[in-house]
Coordinates of C-alpha atoms and ligand atoms in Angstrom, one line a residue:
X1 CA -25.5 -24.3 -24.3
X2 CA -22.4 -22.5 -24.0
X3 CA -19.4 -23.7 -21.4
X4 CA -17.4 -22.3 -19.1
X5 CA -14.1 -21.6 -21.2
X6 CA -11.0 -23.9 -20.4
X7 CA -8.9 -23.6 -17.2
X8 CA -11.5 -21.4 -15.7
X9 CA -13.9 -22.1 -12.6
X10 CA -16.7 -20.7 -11.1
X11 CA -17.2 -19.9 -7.6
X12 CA -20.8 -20.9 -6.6
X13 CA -22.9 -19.8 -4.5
X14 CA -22.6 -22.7 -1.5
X15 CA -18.8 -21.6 -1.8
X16 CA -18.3 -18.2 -2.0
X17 CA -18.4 -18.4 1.8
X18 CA -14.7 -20.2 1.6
X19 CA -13.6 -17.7 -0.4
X20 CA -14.4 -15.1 1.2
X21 CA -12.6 -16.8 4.3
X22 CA -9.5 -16.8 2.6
X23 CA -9.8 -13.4 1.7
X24 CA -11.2 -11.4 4.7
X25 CA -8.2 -13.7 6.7
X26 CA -5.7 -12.4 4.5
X27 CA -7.0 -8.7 4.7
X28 CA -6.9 -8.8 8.7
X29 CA -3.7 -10.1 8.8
X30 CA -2.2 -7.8 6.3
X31 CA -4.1 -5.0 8.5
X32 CA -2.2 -6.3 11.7
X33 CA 1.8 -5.9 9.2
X34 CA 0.5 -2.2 8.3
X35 CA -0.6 -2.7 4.8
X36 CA -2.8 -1.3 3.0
X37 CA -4.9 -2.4 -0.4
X38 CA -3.6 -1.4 -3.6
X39 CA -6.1 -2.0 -6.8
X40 CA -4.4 -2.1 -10.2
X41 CA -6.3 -2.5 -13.9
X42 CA -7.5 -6.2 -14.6
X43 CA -5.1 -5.5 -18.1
X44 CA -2.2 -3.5 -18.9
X45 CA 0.8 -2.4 -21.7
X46 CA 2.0 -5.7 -23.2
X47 CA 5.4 -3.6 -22.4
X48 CA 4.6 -3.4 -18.9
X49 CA 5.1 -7.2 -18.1
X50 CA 7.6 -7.6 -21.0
X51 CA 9.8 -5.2 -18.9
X52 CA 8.7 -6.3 -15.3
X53 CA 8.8 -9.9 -16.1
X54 CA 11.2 -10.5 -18.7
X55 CA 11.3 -11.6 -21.8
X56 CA 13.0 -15.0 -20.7
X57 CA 10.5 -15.8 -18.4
X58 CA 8.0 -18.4 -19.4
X59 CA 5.0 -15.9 -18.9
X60 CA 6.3 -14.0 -21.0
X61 CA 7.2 -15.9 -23.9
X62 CA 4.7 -18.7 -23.5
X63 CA 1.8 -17.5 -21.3
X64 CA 0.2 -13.9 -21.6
X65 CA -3.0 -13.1 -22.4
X66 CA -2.1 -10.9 -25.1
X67 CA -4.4 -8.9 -27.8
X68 CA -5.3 -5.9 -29.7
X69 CA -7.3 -3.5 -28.2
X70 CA -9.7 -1.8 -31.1
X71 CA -7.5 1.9 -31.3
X72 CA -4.3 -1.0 -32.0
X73 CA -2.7 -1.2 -29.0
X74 CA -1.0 -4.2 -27.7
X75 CA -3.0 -5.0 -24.2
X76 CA -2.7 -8.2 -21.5
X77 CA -4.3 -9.5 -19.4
X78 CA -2.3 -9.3 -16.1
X79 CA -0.7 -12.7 -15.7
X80 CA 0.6 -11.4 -11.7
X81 CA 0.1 -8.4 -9.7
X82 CA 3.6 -7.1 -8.8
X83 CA 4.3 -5.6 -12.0
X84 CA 1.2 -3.5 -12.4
X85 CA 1.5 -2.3 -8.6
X86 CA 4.9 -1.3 -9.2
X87 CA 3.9 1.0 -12.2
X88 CA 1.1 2.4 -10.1
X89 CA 3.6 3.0 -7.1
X90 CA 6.0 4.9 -9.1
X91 CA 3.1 6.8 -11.9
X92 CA 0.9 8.3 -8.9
X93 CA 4.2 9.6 -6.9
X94 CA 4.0 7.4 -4.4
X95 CA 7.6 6.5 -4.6
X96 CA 8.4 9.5 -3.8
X97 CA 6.6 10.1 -0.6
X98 CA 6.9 8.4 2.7
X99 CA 8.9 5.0 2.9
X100 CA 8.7 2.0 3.5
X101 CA 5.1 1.8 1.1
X102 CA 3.6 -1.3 2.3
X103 CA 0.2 -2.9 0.2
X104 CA -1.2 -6.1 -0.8
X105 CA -3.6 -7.4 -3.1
X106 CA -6.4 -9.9 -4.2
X107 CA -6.6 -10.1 -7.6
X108 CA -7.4 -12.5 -10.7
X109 CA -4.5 -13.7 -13.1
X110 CA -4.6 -15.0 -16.6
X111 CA -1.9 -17.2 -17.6
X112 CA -2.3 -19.5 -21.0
X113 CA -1.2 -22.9 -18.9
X114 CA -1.8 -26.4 -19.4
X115 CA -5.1 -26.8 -17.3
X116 CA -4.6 -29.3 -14.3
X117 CA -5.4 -29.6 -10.4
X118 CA -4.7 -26.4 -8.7
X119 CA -2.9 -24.9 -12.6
X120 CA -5.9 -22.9 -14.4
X121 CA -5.6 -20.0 -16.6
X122 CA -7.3 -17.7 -14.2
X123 CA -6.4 -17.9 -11.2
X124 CA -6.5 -15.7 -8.4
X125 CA -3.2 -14.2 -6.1
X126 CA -3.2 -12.3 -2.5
X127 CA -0.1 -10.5 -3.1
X128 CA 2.2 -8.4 -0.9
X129 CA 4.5 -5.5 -1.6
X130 CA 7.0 -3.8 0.1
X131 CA 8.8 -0.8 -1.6
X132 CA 11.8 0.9 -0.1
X133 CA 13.8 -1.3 2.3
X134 CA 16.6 -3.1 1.5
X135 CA 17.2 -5.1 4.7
X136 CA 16.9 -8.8 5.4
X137 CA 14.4 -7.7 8.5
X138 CA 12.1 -7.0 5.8
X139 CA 12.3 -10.0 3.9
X140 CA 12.0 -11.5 6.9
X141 CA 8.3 -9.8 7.3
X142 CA 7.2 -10.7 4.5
X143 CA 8.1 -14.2 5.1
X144 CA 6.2 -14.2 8.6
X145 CA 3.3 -12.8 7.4
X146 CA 2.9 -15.2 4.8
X147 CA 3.9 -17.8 7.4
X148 CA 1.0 -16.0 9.6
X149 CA -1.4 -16.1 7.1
X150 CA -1.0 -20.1 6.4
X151 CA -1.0 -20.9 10.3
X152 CA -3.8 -19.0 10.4
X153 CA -5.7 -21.1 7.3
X154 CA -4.5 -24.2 9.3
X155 CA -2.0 -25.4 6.6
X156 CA 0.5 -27.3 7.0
X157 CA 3.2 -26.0 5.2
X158 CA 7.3 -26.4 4.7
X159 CA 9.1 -23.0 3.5
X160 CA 12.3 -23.4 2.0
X161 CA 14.4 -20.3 1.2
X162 CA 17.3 -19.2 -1.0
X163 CA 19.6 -16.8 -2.1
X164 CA 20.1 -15.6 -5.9
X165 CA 22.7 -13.3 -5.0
X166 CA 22.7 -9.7 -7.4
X167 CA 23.6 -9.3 -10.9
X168 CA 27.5 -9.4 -9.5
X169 CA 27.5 -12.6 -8.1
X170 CA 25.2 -14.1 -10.8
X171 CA 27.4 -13.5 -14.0
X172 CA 29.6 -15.7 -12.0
X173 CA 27.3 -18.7 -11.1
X174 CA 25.5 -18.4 -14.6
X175 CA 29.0 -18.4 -16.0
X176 CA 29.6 -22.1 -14.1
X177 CA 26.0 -23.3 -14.3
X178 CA 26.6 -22.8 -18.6
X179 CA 29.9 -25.0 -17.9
X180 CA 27.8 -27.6 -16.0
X181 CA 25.2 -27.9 -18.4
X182 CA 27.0 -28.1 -21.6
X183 CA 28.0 -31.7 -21.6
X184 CA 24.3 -32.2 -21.1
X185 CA 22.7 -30.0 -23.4
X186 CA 21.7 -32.8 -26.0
X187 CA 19.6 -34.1 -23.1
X188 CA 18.1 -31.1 -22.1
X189 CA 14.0 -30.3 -23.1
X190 CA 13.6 -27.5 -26.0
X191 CA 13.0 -25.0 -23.6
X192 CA 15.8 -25.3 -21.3
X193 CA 18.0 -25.2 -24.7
X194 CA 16.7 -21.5 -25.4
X195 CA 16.9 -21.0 -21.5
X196 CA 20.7 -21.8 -21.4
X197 CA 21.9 -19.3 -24.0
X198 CA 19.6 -16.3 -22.7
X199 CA 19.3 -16.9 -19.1
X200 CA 21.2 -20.3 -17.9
X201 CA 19.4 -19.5 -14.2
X202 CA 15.9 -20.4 -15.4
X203 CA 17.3 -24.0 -16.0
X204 CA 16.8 -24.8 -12.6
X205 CA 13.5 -23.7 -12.5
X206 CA 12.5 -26.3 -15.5
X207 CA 9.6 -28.3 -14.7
X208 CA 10.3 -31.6 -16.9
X209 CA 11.4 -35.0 -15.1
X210 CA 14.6 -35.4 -17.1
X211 CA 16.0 -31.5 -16.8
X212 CA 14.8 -31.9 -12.9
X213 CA 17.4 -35.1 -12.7
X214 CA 20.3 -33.1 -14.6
X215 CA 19.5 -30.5 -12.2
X216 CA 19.7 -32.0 -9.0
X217 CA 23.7 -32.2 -9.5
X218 CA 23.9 -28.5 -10.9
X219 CA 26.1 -26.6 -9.1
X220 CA 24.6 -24.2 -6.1
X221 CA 24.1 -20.6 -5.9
X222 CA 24.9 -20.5 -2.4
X223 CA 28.6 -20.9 -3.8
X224 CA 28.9 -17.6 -5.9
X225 CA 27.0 -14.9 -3.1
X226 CA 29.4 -11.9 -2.9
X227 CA 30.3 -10.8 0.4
X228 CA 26.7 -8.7 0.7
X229 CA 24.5 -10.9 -0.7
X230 CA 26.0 -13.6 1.6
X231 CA 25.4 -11.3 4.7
X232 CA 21.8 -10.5 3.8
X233 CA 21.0 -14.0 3.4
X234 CA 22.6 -14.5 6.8
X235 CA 20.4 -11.9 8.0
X236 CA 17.8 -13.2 6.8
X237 CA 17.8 -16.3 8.6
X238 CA 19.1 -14.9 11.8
X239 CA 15.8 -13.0 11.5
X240 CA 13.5 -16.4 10.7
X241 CA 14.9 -17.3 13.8
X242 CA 14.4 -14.9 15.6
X243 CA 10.7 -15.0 14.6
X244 CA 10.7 -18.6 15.1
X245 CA 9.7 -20.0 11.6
X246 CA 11.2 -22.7 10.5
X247 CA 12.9 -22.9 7.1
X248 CA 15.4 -24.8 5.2
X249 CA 17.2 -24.2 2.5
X250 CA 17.0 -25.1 -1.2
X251 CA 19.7 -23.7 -3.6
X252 CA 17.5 -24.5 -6.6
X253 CA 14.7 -22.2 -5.9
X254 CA 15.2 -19.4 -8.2
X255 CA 11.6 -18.7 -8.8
X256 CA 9.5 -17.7 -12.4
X257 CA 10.0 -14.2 -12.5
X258 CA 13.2 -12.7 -14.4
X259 CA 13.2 -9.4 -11.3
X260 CA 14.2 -11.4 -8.3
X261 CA 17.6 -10.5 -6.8
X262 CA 18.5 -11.7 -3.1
X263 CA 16.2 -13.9 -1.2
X264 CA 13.7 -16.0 -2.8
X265 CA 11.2 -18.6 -1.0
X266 CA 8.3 -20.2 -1.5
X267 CA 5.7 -22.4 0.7
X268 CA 4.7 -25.7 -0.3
X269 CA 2.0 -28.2 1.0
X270 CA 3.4 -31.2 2.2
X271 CA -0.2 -32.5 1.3
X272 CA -0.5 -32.2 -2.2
X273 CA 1.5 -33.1 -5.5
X274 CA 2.4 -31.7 -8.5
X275 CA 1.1 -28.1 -7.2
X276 CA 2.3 -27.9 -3.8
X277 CA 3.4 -24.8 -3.9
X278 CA 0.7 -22.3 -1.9
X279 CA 2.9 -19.2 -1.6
X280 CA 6.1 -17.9 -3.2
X281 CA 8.2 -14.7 -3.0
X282 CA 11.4 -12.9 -3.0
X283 CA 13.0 -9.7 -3.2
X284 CA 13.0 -7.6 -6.2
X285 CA 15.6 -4.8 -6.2
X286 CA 16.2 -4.1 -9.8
X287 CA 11.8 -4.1 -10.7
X288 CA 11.4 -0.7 -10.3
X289 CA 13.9 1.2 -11.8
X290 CA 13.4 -1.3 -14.6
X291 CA 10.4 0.0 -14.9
X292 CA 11.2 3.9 -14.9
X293 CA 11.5 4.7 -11.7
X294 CA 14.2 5.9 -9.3
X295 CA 16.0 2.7 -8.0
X296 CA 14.4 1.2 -4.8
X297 CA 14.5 -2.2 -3.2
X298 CA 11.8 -4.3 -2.7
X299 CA 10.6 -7.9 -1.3
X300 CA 7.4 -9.6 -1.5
X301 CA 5.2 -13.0 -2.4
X302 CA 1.8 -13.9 -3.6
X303 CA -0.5 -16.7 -2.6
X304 CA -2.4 -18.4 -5.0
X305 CA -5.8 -18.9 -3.8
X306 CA -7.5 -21.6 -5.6
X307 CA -4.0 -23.9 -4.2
X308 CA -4.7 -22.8 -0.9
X309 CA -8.3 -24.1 -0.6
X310 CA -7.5 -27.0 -2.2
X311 CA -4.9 -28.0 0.4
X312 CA -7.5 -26.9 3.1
X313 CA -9.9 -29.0 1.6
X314 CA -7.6 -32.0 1.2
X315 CA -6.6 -31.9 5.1
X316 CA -10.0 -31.6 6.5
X317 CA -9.4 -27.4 7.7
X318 CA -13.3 -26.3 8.9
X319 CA -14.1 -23.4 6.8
X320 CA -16.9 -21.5 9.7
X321 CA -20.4 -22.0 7.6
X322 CA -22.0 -18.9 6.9
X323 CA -24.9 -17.7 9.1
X324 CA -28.6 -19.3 8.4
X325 CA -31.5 -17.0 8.6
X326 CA -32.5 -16.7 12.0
X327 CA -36.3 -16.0 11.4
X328 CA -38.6 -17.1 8.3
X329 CA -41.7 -16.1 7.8
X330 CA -44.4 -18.0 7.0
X331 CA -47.8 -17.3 5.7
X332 CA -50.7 -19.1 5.7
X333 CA -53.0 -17.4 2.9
X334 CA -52.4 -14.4 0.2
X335 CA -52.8 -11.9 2.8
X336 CA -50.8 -13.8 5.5
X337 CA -47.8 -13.3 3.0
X338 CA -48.0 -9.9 2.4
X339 CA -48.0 -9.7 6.3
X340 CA -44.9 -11.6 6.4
X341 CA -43.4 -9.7 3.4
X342 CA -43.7 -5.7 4.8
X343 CA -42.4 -7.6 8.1
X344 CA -39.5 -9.1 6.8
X345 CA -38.8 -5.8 5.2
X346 CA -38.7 -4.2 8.6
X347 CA -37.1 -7.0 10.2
X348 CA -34.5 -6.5 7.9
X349 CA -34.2 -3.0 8.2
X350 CA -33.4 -3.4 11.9
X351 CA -30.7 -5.7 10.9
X352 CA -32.1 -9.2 11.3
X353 CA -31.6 -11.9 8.9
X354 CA -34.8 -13.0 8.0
X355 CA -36.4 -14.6 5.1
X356 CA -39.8 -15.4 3.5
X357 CA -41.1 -17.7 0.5
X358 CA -40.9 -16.7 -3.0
X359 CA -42.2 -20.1 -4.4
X360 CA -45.5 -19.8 -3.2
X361 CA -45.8 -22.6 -1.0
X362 CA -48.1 -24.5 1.2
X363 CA -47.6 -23.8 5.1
X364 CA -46.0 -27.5 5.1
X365 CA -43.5 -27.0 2.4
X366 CA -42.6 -23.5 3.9
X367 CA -41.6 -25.3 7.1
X368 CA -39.6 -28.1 5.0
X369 CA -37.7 -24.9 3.3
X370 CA -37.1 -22.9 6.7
X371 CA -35.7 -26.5 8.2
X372 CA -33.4 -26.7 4.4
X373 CA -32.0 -22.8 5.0
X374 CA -31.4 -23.9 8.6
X375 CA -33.4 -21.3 10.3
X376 CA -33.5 -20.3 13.9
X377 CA -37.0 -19.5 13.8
X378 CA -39.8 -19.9 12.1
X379 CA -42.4 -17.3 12.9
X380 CA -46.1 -18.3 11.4
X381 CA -49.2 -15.8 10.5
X382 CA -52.2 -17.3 10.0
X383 CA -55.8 -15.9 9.8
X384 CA -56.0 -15.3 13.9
X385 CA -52.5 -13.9 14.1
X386 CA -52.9 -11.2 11.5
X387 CA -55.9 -10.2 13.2
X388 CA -54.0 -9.7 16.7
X389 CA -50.9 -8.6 15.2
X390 CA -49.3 -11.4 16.0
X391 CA -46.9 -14.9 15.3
X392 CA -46.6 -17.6 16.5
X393 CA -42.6 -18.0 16.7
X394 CA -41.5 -21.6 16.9
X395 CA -37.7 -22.6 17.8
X396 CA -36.5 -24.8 15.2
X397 CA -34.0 -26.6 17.7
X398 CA -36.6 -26.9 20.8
X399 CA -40.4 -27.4 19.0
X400 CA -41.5 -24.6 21.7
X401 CA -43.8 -22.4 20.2
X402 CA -44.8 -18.4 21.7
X403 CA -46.7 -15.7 20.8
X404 CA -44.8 -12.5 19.8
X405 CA -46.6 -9.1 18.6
X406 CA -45.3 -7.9 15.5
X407 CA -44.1 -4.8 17.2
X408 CA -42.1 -6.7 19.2
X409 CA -40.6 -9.5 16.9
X410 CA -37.2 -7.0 16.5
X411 CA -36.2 -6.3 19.8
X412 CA -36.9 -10.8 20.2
X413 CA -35.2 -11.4 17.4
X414 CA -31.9 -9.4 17.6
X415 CA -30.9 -10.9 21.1
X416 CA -31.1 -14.5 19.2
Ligands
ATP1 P1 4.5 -22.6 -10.6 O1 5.9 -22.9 -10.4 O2 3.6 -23.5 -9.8 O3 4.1 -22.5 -12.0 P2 4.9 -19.8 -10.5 O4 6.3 -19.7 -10.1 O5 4.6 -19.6 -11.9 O6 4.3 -21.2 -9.9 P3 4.2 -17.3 -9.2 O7 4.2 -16.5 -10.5 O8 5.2 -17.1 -8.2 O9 4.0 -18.9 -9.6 O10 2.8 -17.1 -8.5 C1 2.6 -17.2 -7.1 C2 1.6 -18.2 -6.7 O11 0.4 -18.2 -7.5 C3 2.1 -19.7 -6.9 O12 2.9 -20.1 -5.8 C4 0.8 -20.4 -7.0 O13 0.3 -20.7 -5.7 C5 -0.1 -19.5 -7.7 N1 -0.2 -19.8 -9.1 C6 0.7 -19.6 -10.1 N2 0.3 -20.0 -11.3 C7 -0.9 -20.5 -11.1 C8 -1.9 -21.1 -11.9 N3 -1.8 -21.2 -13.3 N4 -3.1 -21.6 -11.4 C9 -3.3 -21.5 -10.0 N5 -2.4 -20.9 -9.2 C10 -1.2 -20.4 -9.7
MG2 MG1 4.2 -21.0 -13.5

């Protein structure tokens, strides 16, 4: 017997239905914002998320899915989806053409994390884009369609936002964040000891109770916005207003990702631990001319979906039950069931859901299985039914019982 490999899931039958709730609400309301699907490779250049992640980051250095493809070159496993949209954005000329590009995603990721509730190695991300604008209205979109899509899931959900200000008014705060930690550095974990020498910002994104404590007193961000980032962010919540989603802001959001620049945010539960956070975003300005292109803003989040259905299952959201055949077919003896085979066929063919046994069953155990899938109907050919091309079509839900010709059995069934 071989297992499932750690920190990965199956989605099972009985639940696929959930996911694919998730998924086809996420892909109407990114239809409704004007975006379009984008589909990237499942793997990529190791140099592709070096680049668009960064080196400091701890996907990066701690986390890839990296390995040697059999002509030698160096291959991973996409650990997020921006950085291989942005690639396919600028490689198939579509950063050149008509702006802003807006597209989204649902896609697996493969991080090497330490397995826990709602933290696996693959995961999977709806993930939006937007290429082109630099404005804090568009931020603000993003923002309310993420807010959309969780109102629509029925979370409940607290966003909290910040600014991370540009390169300009970072060397300054990273600058007094190196003064603030120094006195502490003894007491800081390994990590956050490489972290303060090549990027003192990811310090306050450390996960570890003690470096959390010496954070909370860290000074804030908010402090050190030049004159333009300071507006944007002010934009920015001018336009939450105006949208009418709450926020509130947390100067020690800086999220994972090395790219950000400007406003970051992220969505979490107020129902779950640890892994609260459903949804988490920001803008990106420097990503694609990082990545060879011409320099163009950018803004957007991803969802991760396994965290979302967990919160929906932990608060009790209804998930709508996928439909239950509405006819099966039951027949009495070998030819009976060749009756109700070619019918079910046709049945099908016409667009109802209908169903049969497989299983070889007695009449009594076909009925037990009909009432187990839940269907509607359960129409039954016996030895004087076949010969007047007929079933007897009982209603599950009433015990009433009526003939219906075969030729007929269509026309009855679609109006059910
Ligand atoms: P965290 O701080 O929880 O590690 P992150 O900052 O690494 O998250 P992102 O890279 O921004 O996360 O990914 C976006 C979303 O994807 C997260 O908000 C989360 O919902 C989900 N996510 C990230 N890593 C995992 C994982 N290992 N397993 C399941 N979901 C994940
Ligand atoms: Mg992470």
């Amino acid at each position: 017997m071989i297992n499932i490999p750690k920190g990965t899931k199956d989605v099972l039958p009985q639940d696929s239905y959930k996911w694919q709730y998730v998924e086809s609400t996420a892909r109407e309301v990114a239809a409704l914002f004007n975006l379009k699907e984008i589909r990237t490779p499942t793997f990529e250049h190791t140099e592709l998320f070096q680049r668009g992640v960064g080196d400091t980051t701890d996907i990066v250095t701690k986390e890839m899915y990296t390995f040697k493809d059999k002509g030698n070159r160096s291959i991973t496993l996409k650990p997020e989806g921006t950085a291989g949209a942005v690639r396919s954005f600028i490689e198939s000329g579509l950063a050149g053409g008509v702006l802003p590009a807006k597209m989204y995603y649902i896609t697996p990721a493969f991080r090497y994390e330490r397995p826990q509730a709602g933290r696996l190695r693959e995961f999977h991300q709806f993930g939006v884009e937007i290429f082109g604008a630099k404005g804090a209205q568009t931020d603000a979109e993003a923002i309310v369609m993420a807010d959309t899509l969780l109102k629509k899931l029925g979370l409940n959900v607290k966003l909290y936002i910040n600014s991370i200000g540009c390169p300009t008014c970072r060397a300054a705060f990273n600058k007094a964040l190196k003064e603030f930690f120094e006195p502490n550095l003894e007491n800081l974990c390994y990590d956050c000891k490489a972290r303060y020498g090549k990027n003192p910002l990811r310090l306050l994104d450390c996960k570890e109770e003690n470096c959390k404590k010496i954070n909370a007193n860290a000074p804030s961000i908010l402090d050190y916005l030049c004159e333009d980032c300071s507006a944007h962010f002010e934009e920015l919540k001018t336009c939450l207003t105006l949208a009418g989603v709450e926020y509130e802001i947390d100067p020690r959001i800086v999220r994972g990702l090395d790219y950000y620049t400007r406003s970051v945010f992220e969505f979490v539960s107020t129902s779950i631990g640890a892994q609260g956070t459903v949804c988490a975003g920001g803008r990106y300005d420097g990503l694609i001319e990082e990545l060879g292109g011409n320099p163009m803003p950018a803004v957007g989040f991803a969802a991760g979906i396994e965290r979302l259905l967990i919160v929906m299952e932990q608060t009790g959201v209804e998930i709508p039950a996928p439909a239950c055949p509405t006819v099966y077919i039951a027949g009495m003896d070998a030819e009976c069931r060749k009756k109700a085979f070619s019918l079910a066929i046709a049945l099908r063919a016409k667009g109802v859901f209908a169903e049969i046994d497989h299983m070889e069953r007695s009449i009594k155990a076909q009925f037990k299985y009909a009432d187990k899938l839940g269907a509607k109907y359960v129409a039954v050919i016996g030895g004087n039914e076949l010969a007047e091309d007929r079933a007897n079509v009982k209603c599950m839900a009433t015990g009433e019982s009526e003939s219906v010709a075969f030729a007929d059995m269509a026309a009855y069934f679609l109006t059910k």
